[in-house]
CSV table of C-alpha atoms and ligand atoms in Angstrom, one decimal:
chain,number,residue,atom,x,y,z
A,1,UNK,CA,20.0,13.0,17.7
A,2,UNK,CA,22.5,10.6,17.7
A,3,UNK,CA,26.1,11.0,16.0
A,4,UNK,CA,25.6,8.6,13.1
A,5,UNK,CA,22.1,9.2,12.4
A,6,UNK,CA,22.1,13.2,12.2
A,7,UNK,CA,22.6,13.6,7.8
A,8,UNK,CA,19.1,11.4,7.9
A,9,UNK,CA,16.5,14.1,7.9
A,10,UNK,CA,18.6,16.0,4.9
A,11,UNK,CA,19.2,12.7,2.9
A,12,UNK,CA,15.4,12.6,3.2
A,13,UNK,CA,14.5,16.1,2.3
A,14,UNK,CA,16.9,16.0,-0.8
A,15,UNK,CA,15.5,13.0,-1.9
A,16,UNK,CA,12.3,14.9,-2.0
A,17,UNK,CA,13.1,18.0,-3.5
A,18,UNK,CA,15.2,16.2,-6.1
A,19,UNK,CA,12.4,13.6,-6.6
A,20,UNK,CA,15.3,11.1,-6.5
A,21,UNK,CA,15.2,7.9,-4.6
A,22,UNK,CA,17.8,6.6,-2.1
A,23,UNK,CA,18.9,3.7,-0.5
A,24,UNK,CA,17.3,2.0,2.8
A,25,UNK,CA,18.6,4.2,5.7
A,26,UNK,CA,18.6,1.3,7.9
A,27,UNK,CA,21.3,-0.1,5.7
A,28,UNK,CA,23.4,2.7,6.5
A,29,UNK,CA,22.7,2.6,10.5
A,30,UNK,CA,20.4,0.8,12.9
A,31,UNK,CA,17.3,2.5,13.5
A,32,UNK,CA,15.2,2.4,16.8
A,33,UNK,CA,11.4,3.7,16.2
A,34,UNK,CA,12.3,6.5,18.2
A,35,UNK,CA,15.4,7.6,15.7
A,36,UNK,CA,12.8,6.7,13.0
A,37,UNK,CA,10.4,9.8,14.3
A,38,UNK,CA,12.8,11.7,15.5
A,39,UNK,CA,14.5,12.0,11.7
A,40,UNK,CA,11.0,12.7,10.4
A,41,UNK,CA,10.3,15.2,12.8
A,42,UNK,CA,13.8,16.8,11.6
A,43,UNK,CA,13.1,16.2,8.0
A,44,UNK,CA,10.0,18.2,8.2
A,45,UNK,CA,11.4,21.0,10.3
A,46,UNK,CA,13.5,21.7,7.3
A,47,UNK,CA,10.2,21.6,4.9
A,48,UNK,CA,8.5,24.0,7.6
A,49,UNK,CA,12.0,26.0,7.6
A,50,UNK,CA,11.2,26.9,3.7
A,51,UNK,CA,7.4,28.0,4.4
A,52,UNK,CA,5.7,24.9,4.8
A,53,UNK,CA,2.7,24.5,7.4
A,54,UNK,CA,1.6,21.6,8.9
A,55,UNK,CA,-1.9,20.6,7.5
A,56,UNK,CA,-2.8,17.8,9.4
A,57,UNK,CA,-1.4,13.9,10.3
A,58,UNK,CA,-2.3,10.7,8.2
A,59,UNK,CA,-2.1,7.4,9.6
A,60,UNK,CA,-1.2,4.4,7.9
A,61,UNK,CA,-0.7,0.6,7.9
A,62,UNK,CA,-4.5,1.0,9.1
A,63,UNK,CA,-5.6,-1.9,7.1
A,64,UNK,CA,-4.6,-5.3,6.5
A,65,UNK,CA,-4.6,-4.9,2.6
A,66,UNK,CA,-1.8,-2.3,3.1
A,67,UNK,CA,0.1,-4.1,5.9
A,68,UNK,CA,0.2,-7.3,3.2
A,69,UNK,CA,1.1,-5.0,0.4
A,70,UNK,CA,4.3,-3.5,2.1
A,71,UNK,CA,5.5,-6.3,4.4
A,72,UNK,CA,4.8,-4.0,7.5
A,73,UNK,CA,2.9,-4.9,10.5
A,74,UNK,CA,2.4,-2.1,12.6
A,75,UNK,CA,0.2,1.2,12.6
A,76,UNK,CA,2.4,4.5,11.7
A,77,UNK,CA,2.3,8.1,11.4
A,78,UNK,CA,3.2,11.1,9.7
A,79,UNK,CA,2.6,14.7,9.2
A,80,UNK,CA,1.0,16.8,6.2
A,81,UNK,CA,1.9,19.9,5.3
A,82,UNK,CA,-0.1,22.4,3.1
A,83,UNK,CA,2.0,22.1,0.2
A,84,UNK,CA,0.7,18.8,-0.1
A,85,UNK,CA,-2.9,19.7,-1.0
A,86,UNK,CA,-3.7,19.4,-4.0
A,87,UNK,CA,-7.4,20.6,-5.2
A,88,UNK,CA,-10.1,18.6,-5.8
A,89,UNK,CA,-10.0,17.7,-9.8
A,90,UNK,CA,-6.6,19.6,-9.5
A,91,UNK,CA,-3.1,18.4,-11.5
A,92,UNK,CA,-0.2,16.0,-10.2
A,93,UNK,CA,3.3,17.2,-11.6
A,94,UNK,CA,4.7,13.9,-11.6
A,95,UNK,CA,7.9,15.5,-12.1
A,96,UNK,CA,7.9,16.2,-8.6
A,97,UNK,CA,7.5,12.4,-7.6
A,98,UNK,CA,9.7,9.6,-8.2
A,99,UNK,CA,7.4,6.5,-8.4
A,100,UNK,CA,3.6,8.0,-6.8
A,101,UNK,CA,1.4,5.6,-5.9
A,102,UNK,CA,-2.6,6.5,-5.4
A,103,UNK,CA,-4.5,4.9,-2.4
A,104,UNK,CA,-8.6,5.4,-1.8
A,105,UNK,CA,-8.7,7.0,2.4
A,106,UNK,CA,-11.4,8.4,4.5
A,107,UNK,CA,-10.5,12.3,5.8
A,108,UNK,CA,-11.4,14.0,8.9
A,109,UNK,CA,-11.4,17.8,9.6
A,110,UNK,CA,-10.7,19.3,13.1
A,111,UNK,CA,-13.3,22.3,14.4
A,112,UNK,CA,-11.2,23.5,17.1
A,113,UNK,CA,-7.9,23.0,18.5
A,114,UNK,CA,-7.2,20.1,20.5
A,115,UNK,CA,-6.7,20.8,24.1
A,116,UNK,CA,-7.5,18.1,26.0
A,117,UNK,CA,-7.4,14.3,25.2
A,118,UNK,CA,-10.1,13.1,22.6
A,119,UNK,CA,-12.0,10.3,22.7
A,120,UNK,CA,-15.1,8.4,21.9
A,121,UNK,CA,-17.1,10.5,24.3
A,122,UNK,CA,-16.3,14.2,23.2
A,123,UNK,CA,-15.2,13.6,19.3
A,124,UNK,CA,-18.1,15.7,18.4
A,125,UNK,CA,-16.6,18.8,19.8
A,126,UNK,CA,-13.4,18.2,17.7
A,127,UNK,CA,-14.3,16.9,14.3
A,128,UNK,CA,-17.1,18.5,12.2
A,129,UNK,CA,-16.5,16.9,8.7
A,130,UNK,CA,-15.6,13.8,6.8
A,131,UNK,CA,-14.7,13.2,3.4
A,132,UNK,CA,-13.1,11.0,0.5
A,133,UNK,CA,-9.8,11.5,-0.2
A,134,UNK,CA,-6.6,10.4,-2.2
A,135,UNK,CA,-3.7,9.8,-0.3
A,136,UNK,CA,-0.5,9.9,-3.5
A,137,UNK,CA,2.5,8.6,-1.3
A,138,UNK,CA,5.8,8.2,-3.2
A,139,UNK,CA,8.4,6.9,-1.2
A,140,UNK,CA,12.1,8.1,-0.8
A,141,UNK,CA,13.5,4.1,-1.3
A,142,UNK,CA,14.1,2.6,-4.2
A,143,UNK,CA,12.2,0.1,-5.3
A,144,UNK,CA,9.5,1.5,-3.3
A,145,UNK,CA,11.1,-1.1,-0.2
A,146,UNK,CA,11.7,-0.4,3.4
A,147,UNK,CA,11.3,-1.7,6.7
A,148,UNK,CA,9.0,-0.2,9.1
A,149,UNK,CA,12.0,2.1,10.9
A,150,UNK,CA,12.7,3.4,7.2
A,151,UNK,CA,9.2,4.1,6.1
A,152,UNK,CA,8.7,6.3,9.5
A,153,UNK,CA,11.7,8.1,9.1
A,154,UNK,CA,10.3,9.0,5.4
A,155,UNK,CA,7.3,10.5,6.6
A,156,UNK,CA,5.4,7.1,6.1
A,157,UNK,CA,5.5,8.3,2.1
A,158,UNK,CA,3.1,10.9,2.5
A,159,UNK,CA,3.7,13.0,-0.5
A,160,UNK,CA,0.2,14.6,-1.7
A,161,UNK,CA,-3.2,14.6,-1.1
A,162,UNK,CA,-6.8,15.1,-2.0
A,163,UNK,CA,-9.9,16.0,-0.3
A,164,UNK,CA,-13.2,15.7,-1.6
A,165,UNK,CA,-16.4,17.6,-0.4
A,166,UNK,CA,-16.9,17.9,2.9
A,167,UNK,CA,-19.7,16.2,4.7
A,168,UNK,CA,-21.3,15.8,8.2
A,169,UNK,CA,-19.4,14.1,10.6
A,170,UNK,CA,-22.5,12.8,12.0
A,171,UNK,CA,-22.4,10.5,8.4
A,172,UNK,CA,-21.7,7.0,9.9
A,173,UNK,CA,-18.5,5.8,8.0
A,174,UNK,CA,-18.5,2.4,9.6
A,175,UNK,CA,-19.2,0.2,6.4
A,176,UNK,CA,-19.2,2.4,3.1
A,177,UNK,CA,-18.2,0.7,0.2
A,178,UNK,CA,-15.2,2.5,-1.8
A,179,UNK,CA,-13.9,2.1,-5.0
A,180,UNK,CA,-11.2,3.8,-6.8
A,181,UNK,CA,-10.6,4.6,-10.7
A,182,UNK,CA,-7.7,4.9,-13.0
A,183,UNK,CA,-8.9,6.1,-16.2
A,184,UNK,CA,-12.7,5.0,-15.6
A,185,UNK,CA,-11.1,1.7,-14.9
A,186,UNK,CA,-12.1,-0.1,-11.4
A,187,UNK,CA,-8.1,-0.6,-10.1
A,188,UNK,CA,-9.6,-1.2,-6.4
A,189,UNK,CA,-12.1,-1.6,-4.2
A,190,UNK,CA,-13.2,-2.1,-0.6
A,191,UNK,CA,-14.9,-0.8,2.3
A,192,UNK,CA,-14.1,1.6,4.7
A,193,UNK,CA,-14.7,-1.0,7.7
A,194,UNK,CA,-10.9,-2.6,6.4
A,195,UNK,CA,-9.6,0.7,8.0
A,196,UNK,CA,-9.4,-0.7,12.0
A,197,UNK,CA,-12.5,-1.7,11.6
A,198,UNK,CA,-14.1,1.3,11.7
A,199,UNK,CA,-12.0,4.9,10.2
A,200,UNK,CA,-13.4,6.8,13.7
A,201,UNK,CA,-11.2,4.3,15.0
A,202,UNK,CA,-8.3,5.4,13.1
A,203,UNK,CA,-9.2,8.8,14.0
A,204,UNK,CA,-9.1,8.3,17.8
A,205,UNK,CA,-5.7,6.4,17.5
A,206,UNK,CA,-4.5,9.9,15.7
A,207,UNK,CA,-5.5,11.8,18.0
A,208,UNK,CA,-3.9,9.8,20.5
A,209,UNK,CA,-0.4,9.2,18.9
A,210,UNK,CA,-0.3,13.5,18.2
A,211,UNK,CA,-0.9,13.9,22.2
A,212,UNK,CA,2.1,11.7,22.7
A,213,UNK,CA,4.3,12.5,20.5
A,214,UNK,CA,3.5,16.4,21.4
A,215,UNK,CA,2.1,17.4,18.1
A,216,UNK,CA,-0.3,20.5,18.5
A,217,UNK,CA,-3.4,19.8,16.5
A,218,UNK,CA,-5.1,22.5,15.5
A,219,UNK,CA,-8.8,23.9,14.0
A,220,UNK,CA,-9.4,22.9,10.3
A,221,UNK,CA,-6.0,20.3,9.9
A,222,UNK,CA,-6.9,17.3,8.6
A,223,UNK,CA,-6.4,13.6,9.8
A,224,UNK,CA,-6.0,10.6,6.9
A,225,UNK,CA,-7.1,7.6,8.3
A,226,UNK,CA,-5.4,5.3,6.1
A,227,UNK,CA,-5.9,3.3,3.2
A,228,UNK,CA,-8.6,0.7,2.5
A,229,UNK,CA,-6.8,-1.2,-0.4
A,230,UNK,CA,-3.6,-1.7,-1.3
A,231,UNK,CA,-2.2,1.7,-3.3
A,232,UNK,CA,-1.7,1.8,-7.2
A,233,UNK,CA,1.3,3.4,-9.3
A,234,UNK,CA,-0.1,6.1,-10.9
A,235,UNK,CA,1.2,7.7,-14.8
A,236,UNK,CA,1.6,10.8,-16.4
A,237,UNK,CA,-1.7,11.4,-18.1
A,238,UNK,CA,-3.9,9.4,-16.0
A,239,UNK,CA,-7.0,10.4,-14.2
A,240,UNK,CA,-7.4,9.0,-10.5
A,241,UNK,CA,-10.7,9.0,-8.5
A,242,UNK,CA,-11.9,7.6,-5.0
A,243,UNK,CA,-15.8,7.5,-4.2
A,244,UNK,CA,-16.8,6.6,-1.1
A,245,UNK,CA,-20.6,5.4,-0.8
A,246,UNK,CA,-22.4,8.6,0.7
A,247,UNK,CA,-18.8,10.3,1.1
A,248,UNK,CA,-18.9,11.5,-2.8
A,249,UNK,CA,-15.5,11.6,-5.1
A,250,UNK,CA,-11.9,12.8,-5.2
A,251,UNK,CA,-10.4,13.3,-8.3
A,252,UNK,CA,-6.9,14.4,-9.8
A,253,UNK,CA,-5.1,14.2,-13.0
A,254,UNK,CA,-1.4,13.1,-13.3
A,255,UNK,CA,0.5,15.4,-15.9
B,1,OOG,C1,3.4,3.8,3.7
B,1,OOG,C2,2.2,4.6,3.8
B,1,OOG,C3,1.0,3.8,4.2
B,1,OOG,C4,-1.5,3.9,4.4
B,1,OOG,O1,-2.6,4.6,4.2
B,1,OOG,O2,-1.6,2.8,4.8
B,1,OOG,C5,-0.2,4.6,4.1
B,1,OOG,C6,3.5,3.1,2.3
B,1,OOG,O3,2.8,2.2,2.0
B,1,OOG,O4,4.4,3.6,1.5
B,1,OOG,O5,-0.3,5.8,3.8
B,2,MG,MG1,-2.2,6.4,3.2
């Protein structure tokens, strides 16, 4: 890694365990996209180092709605660990989190581990499930601002997530309405076609960006395909849930 980049992934992971936000890294040094993913790979080695195991990756930037909402214009990555999950109808310690935000997403599981590329024509042997989720992200900048090198480097906000049940995979996702709730409010809604047109989509890019960037993805991780709306702050004391038509709902209360 280069010289003046190297305290990135440690700014990053303190800013996460101290739930305490930080400026733009890209004010501090110019970032290429490969310093951006090479500083979150870093910052989640030192996550893994404390016990942490990779879950799964999430995509993001999938829909126009989100692109709009964050002044970013390309599709991005990041990785999930299992300390992320939180339980269906389970708690958010907002303590933990410096400004969350709650965005409605489609979820994928894996059947077996991925050892050859995956594509349209042999999905079916990878992926047995699908499901709503809710993707909390809660970035590391202040102000919730970054540019697209920052927002990489931060593990493209991915802080917490929710899976609902599990259904087939053989459920065609390709134009469910969703909607999600804050406190029995409607705060959003959408469809799940905004995400690439189509979350499989989203899914086959995943699996394509982990085979180049050499992540191993393995039986039962989990792949977020990205938002359909633009994401919500959440607050202490509220409840959040995402349905998906035919998907079901994803729930979680902020304490
Ligand atoms: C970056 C994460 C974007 C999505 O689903 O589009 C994302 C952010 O908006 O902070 O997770
Ligand atoms: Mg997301």
């Amino acid at each position: 890694m280069k010289q003046n980049i190297v305290e990135f992934p440690e700014i990053l992971d303190d800013a996460v365990k101290n739930a305490a936000p930080i400026p733009q890294l890209s004010e501090r040094a110019e970032l290429s996209l490969g310093d951006a993913y090479e500083i979150q790979e870093a910052a989640i080695n030192l996550r893994m180092q404390r016990g942490e195991v990779l879950s799964g990756i999430k995509l993001g930037f999938t829909s126009k709605a989100k692109m709009e909402q964050m002044g970013v214009h390309d599709l991005i990555w990041g990785r999930l660990t299992d300390k992320m999950e939180i339980e269906n109808h389970g708690c958010l310690d907002s303590k933990r989190f410096i400004h969350p935000r709650a965005e409605p997403e489609v979820a994928y599981l894996l059947k077996k581990d991925v050892d050859q590329n995956v594509t349209n024509d042999n999905v079916l042997e990878y992926v047995s499930n699908v499901a709503a989720a809710i993707e909390i992200i809660d970035s590391r900048y202040k102000n919730f601002k970054f540019s697209l090198e920052d927002v990489i480097a931060d593990n493209c906000s991915s802080s917490a997530y929710v899976l609902g049940e599990w259904k087939d995979f053989s459920i065609d996702a390709s134009n469910l309405e969703i909607k999600m709730m804050v406190n029995n409010q409607l705060v959003q809604s959408g469809n799940s076609k905004a995400i690439l047109g189509n979350p499989l989509n989203s899914l086959l890019e995943a699996f394509r960006l982990a085979k180049q960037y050499n992540v191993d993805l393995k039986k039962n991780m989990v792949i977020l395909a990205g938002a359909a709306t633009p994401a919500v702050y959440v607050h202490k004391n509220d409840v959040v849930a995402v349905e998906v038509e035919q998907l079901g709902v994803a729930t979680l209360k902020v304490n």
